[in-house]
XYZ file of N, CA, C and O in Angstrom:
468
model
N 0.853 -1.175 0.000
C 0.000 0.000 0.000
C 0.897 1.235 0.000
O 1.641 1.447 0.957
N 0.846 2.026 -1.015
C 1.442 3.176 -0.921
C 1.259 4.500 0.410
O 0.117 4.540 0.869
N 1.821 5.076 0.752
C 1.832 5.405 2.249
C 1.169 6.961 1.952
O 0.961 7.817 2.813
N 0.901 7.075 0.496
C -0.452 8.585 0.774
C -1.800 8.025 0.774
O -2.749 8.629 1.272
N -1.915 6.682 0.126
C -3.235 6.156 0.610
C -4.030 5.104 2.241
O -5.113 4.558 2.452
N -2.798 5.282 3.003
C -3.018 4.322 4.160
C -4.094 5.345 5.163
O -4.568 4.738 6.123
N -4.447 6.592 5.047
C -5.419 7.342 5.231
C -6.900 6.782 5.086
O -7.794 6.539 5.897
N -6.753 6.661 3.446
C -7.896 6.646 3.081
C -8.460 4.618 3.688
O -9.580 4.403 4.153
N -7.644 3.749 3.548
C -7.685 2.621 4.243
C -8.379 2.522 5.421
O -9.379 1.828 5.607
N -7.598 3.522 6.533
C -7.648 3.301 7.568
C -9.088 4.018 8.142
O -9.508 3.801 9.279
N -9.753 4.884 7.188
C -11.178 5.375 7.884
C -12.031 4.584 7.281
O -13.217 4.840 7.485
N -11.702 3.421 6.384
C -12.756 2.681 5.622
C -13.719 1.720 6.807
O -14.898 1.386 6.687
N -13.014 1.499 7.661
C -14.418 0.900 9.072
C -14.948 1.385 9.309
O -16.101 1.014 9.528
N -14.471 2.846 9.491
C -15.825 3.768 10.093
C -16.932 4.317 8.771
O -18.157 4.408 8.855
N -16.397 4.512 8.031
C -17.402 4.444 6.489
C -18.402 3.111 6.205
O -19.564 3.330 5.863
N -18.000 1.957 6.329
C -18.595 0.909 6.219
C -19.721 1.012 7.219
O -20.903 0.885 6.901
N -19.192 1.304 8.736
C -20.622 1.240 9.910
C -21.760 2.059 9.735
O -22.983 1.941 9.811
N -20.605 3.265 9.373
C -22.048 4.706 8.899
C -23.249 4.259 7.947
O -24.443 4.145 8.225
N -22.274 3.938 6.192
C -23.372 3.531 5.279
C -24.351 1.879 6.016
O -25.567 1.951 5.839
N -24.028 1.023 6.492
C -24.350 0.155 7.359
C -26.020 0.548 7.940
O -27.105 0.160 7.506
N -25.733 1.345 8.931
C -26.488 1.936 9.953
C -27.561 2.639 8.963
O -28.700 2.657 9.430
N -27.419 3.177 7.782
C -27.916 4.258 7.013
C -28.725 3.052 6.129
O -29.944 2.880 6.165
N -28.057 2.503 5.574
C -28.836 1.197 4.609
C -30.394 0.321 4.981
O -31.414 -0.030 4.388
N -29.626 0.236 6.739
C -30.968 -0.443 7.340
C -31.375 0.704 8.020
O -31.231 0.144 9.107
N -31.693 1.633 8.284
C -32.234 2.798 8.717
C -33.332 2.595 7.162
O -34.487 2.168 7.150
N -32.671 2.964 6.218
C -33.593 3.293 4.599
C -34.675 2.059 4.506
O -35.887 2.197 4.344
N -33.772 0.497 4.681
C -34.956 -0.682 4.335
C -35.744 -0.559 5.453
O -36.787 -0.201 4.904
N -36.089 -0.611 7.044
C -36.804 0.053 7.787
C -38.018 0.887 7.286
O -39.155 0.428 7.180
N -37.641 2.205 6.978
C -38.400 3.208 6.871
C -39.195 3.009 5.099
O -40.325 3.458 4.908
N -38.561 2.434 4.177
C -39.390 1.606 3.103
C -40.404 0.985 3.479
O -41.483 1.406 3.062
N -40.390 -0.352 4.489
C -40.997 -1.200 4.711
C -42.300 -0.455 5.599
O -43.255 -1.190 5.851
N -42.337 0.542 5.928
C -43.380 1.097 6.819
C -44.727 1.942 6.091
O -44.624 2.869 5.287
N -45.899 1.389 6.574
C -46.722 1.245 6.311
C -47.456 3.007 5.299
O -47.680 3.929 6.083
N -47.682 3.251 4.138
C -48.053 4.459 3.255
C -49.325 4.880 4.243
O -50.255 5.311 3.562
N -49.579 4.869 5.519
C -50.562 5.206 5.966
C -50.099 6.164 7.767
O -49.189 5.943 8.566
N -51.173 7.153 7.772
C -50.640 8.153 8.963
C -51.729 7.890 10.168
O -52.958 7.918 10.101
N -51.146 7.711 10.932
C -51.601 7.463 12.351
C -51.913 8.421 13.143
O -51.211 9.342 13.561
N -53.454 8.067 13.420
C -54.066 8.857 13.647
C -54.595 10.129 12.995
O -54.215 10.440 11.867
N -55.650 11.029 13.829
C -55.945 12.267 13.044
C -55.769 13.344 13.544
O -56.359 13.454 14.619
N -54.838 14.778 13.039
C -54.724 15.643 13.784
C -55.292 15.662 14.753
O -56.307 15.010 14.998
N -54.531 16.681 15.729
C -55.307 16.941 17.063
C -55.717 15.215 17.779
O -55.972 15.408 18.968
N -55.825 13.970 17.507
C -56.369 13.210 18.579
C -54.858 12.767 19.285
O -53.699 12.790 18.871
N -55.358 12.448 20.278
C -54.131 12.450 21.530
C -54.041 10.017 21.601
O -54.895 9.135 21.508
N -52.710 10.033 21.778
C -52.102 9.342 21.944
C -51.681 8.725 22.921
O -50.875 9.437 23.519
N -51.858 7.420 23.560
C -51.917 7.030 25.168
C -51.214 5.527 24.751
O -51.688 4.755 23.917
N -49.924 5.300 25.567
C -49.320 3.847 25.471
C -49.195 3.090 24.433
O -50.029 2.204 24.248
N -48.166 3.273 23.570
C -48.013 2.812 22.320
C -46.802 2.584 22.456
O -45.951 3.201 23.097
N -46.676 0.934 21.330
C -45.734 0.407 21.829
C -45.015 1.344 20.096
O -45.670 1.697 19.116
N -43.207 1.505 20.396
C -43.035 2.106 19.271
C -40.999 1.472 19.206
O -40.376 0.900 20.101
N -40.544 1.861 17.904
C -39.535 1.330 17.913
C -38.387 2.488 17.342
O -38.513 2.863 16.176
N -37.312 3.024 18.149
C -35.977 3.835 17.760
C -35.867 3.807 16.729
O -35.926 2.598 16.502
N -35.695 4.427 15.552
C -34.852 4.304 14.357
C -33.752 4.981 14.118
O -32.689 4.543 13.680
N -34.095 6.328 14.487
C -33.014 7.128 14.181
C -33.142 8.357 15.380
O -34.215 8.932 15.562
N -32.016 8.656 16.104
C -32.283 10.134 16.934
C -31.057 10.648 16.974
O -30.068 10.132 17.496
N -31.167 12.243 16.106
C -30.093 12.707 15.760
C -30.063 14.149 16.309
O -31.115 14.789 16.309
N -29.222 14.556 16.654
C -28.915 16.347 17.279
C -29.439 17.102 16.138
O -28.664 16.922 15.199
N -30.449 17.899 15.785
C -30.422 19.163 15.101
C -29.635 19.932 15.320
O -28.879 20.034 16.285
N -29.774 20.656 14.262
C -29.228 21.593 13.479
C -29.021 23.177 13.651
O -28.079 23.926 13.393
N -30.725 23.431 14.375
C -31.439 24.177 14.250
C -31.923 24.431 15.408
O -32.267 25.610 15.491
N -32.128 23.727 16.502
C -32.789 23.394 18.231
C -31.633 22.764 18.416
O -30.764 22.228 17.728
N -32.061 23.160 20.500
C -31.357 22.388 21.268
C -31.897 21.446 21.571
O -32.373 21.416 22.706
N -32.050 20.290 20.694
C -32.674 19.103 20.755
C -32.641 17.929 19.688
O -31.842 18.010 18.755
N -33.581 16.723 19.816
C -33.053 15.790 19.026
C -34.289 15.801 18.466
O -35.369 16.077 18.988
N -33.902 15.311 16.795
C -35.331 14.623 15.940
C -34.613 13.447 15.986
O -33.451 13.039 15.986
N -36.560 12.788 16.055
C -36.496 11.173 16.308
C -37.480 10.782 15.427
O -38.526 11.343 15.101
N -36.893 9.527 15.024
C -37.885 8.814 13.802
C -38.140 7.401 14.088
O -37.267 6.732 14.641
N -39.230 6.910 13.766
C -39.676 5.995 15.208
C -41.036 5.102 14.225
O -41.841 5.668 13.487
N -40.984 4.031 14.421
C -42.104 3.170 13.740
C -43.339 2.325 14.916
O -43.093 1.330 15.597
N -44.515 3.009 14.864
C -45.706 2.478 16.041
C -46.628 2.102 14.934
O -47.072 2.913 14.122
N -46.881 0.875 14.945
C -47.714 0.160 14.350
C -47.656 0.070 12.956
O -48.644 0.142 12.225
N -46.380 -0.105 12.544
C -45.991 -0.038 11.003
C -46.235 1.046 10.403
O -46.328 1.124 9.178
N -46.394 2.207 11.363
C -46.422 3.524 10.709
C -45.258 4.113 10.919
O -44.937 3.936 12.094
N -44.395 4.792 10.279
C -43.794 6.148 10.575
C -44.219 7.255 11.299
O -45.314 7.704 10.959
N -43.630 7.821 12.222
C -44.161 8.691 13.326
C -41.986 9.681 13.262
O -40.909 9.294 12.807
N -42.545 11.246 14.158
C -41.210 11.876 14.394
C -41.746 12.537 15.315
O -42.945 12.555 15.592
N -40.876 13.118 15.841
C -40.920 14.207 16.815
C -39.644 14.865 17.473
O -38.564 14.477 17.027
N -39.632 15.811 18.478
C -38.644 17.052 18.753
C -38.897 16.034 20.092
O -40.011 15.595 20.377
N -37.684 15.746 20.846
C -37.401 15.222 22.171
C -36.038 16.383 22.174
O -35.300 16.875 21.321
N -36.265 16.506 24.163
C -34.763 17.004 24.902
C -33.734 16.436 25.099
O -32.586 16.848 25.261
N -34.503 14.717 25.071
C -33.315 14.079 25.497
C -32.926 13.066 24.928
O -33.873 12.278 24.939
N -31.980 12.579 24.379
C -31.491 11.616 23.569
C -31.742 10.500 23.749
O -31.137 9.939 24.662
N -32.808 9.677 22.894
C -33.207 8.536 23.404
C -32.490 7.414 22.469
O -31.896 7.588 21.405
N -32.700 6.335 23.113
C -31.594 4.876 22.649
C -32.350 4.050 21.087
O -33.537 4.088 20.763
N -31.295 3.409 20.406
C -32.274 2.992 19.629
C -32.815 1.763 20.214
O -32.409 1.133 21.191
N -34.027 1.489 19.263
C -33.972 0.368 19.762
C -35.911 0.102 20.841
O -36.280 1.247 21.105
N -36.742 -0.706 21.269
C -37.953 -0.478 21.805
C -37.892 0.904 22.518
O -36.953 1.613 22.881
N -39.103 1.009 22.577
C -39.745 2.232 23.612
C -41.209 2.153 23.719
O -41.991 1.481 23.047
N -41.463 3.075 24.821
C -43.023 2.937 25.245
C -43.249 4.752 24.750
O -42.513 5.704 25.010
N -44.463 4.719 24.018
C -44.350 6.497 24.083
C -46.058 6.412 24.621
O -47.114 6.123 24.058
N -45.653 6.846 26.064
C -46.587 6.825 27.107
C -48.292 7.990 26.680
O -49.449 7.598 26.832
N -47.932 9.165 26.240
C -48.652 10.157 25.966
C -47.808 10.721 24.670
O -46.615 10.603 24.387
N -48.959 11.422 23.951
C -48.470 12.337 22.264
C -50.299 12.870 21.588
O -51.387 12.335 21.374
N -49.807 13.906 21.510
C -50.210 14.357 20.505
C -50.165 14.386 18.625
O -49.148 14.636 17.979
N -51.404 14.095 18.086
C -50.964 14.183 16.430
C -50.776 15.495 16.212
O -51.736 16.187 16.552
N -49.683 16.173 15.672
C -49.604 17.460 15.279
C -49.592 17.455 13.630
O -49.610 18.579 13.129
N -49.575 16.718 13.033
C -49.414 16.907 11.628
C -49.378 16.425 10.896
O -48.215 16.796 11.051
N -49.451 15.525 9.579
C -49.075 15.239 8.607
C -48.382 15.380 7.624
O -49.002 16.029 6.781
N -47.111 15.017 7.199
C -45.930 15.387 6.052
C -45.250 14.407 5.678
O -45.008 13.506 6.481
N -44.815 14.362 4.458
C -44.012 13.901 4.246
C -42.083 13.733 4.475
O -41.292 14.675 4.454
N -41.764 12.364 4.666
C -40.613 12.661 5.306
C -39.718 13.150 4.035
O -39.992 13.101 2.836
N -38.704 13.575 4.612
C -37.857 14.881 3.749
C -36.919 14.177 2.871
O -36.462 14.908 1.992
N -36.603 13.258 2.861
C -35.639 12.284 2.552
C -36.059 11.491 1.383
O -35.824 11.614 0.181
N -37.086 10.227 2.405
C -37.925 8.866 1.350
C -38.765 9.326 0.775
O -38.796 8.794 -0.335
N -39.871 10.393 0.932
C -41.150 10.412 0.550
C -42.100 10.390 1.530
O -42.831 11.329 1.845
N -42.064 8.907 2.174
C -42.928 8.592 3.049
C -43.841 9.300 3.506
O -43.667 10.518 3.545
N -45.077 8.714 3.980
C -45.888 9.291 5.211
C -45.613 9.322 5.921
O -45.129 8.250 6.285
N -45.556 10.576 7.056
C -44.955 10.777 8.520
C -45.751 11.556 9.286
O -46.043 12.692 8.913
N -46.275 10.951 10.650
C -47.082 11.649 11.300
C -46.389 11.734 11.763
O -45.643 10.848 12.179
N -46.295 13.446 11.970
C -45.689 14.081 13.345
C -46.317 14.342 14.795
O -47.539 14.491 14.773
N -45.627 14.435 16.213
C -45.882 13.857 17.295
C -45.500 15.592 17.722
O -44.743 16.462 17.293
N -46.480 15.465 18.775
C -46.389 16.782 19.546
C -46.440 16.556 20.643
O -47.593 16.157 20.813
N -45.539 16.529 22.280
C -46.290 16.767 23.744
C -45.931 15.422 23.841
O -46.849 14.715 24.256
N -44.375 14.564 23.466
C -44.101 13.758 23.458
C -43.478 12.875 25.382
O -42.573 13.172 26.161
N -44.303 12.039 25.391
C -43.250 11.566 26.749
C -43.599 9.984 26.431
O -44.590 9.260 26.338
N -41.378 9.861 26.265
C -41.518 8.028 25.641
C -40.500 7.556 27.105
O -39.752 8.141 27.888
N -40.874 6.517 26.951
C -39.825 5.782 27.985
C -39.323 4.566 27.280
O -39.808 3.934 26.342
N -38.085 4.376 28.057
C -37.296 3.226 27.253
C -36.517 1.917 28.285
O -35.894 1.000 27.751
């Protein structure tokens, strides 16, 4: 290996985990259901729901989270960095309907969020 490319070698694990993580993040959020949960404004009580993605904005001091409850796509604005992986999202509000910014998808957005994990 020539010694100006042992750089580019040596960050190739951490490139592999990223696209990795990103690949099944995408087949995930494919597989979830073209339909939005619930209807504005109705409120949300004990639902079982699953981590996909929770990332620091950009823009807030806070995290967007993208999250699958009942083969739907669901997001929302949390304070605190939650794990991937199950969760309970105890109480929520429907605030909206949109499409996600990325896939297309249907995405109901979540307002007045409290999940536990």
């Amino acid at each position: 290996v020539p010694e100006n490319k042992f750089g580019f070698i040596a960050c190739l694990p951490s490139v592999y985990k990223r696209d990795y993580g990103r690949n099944q993040l995408e087949k995930r959020i494919k597989l979830a259901d073209d339909n939005y949960l619930g209807e504005v404004g109705e409120n949300l009580l004990d639902l079982d729901c699953e981590i996909l993605n929770c990332q620091r904005s950009k823009n807030f001091d806070a995290y967007n989270v993208d999250a699958i409850i009942d083969s739907k796509l669901v997001s929302w604005i949390s304070k605190i960095e939650l794990k991937l992986g199950p969760a309970v999202v105890v109480k929520a509000k429907v605030k909206d309907h949109v499409k996600h910014w990325k896939f297309e998808n249907p995405v109901t957005r979540l307002n007045y969020v409290k999940a536990a994990q």
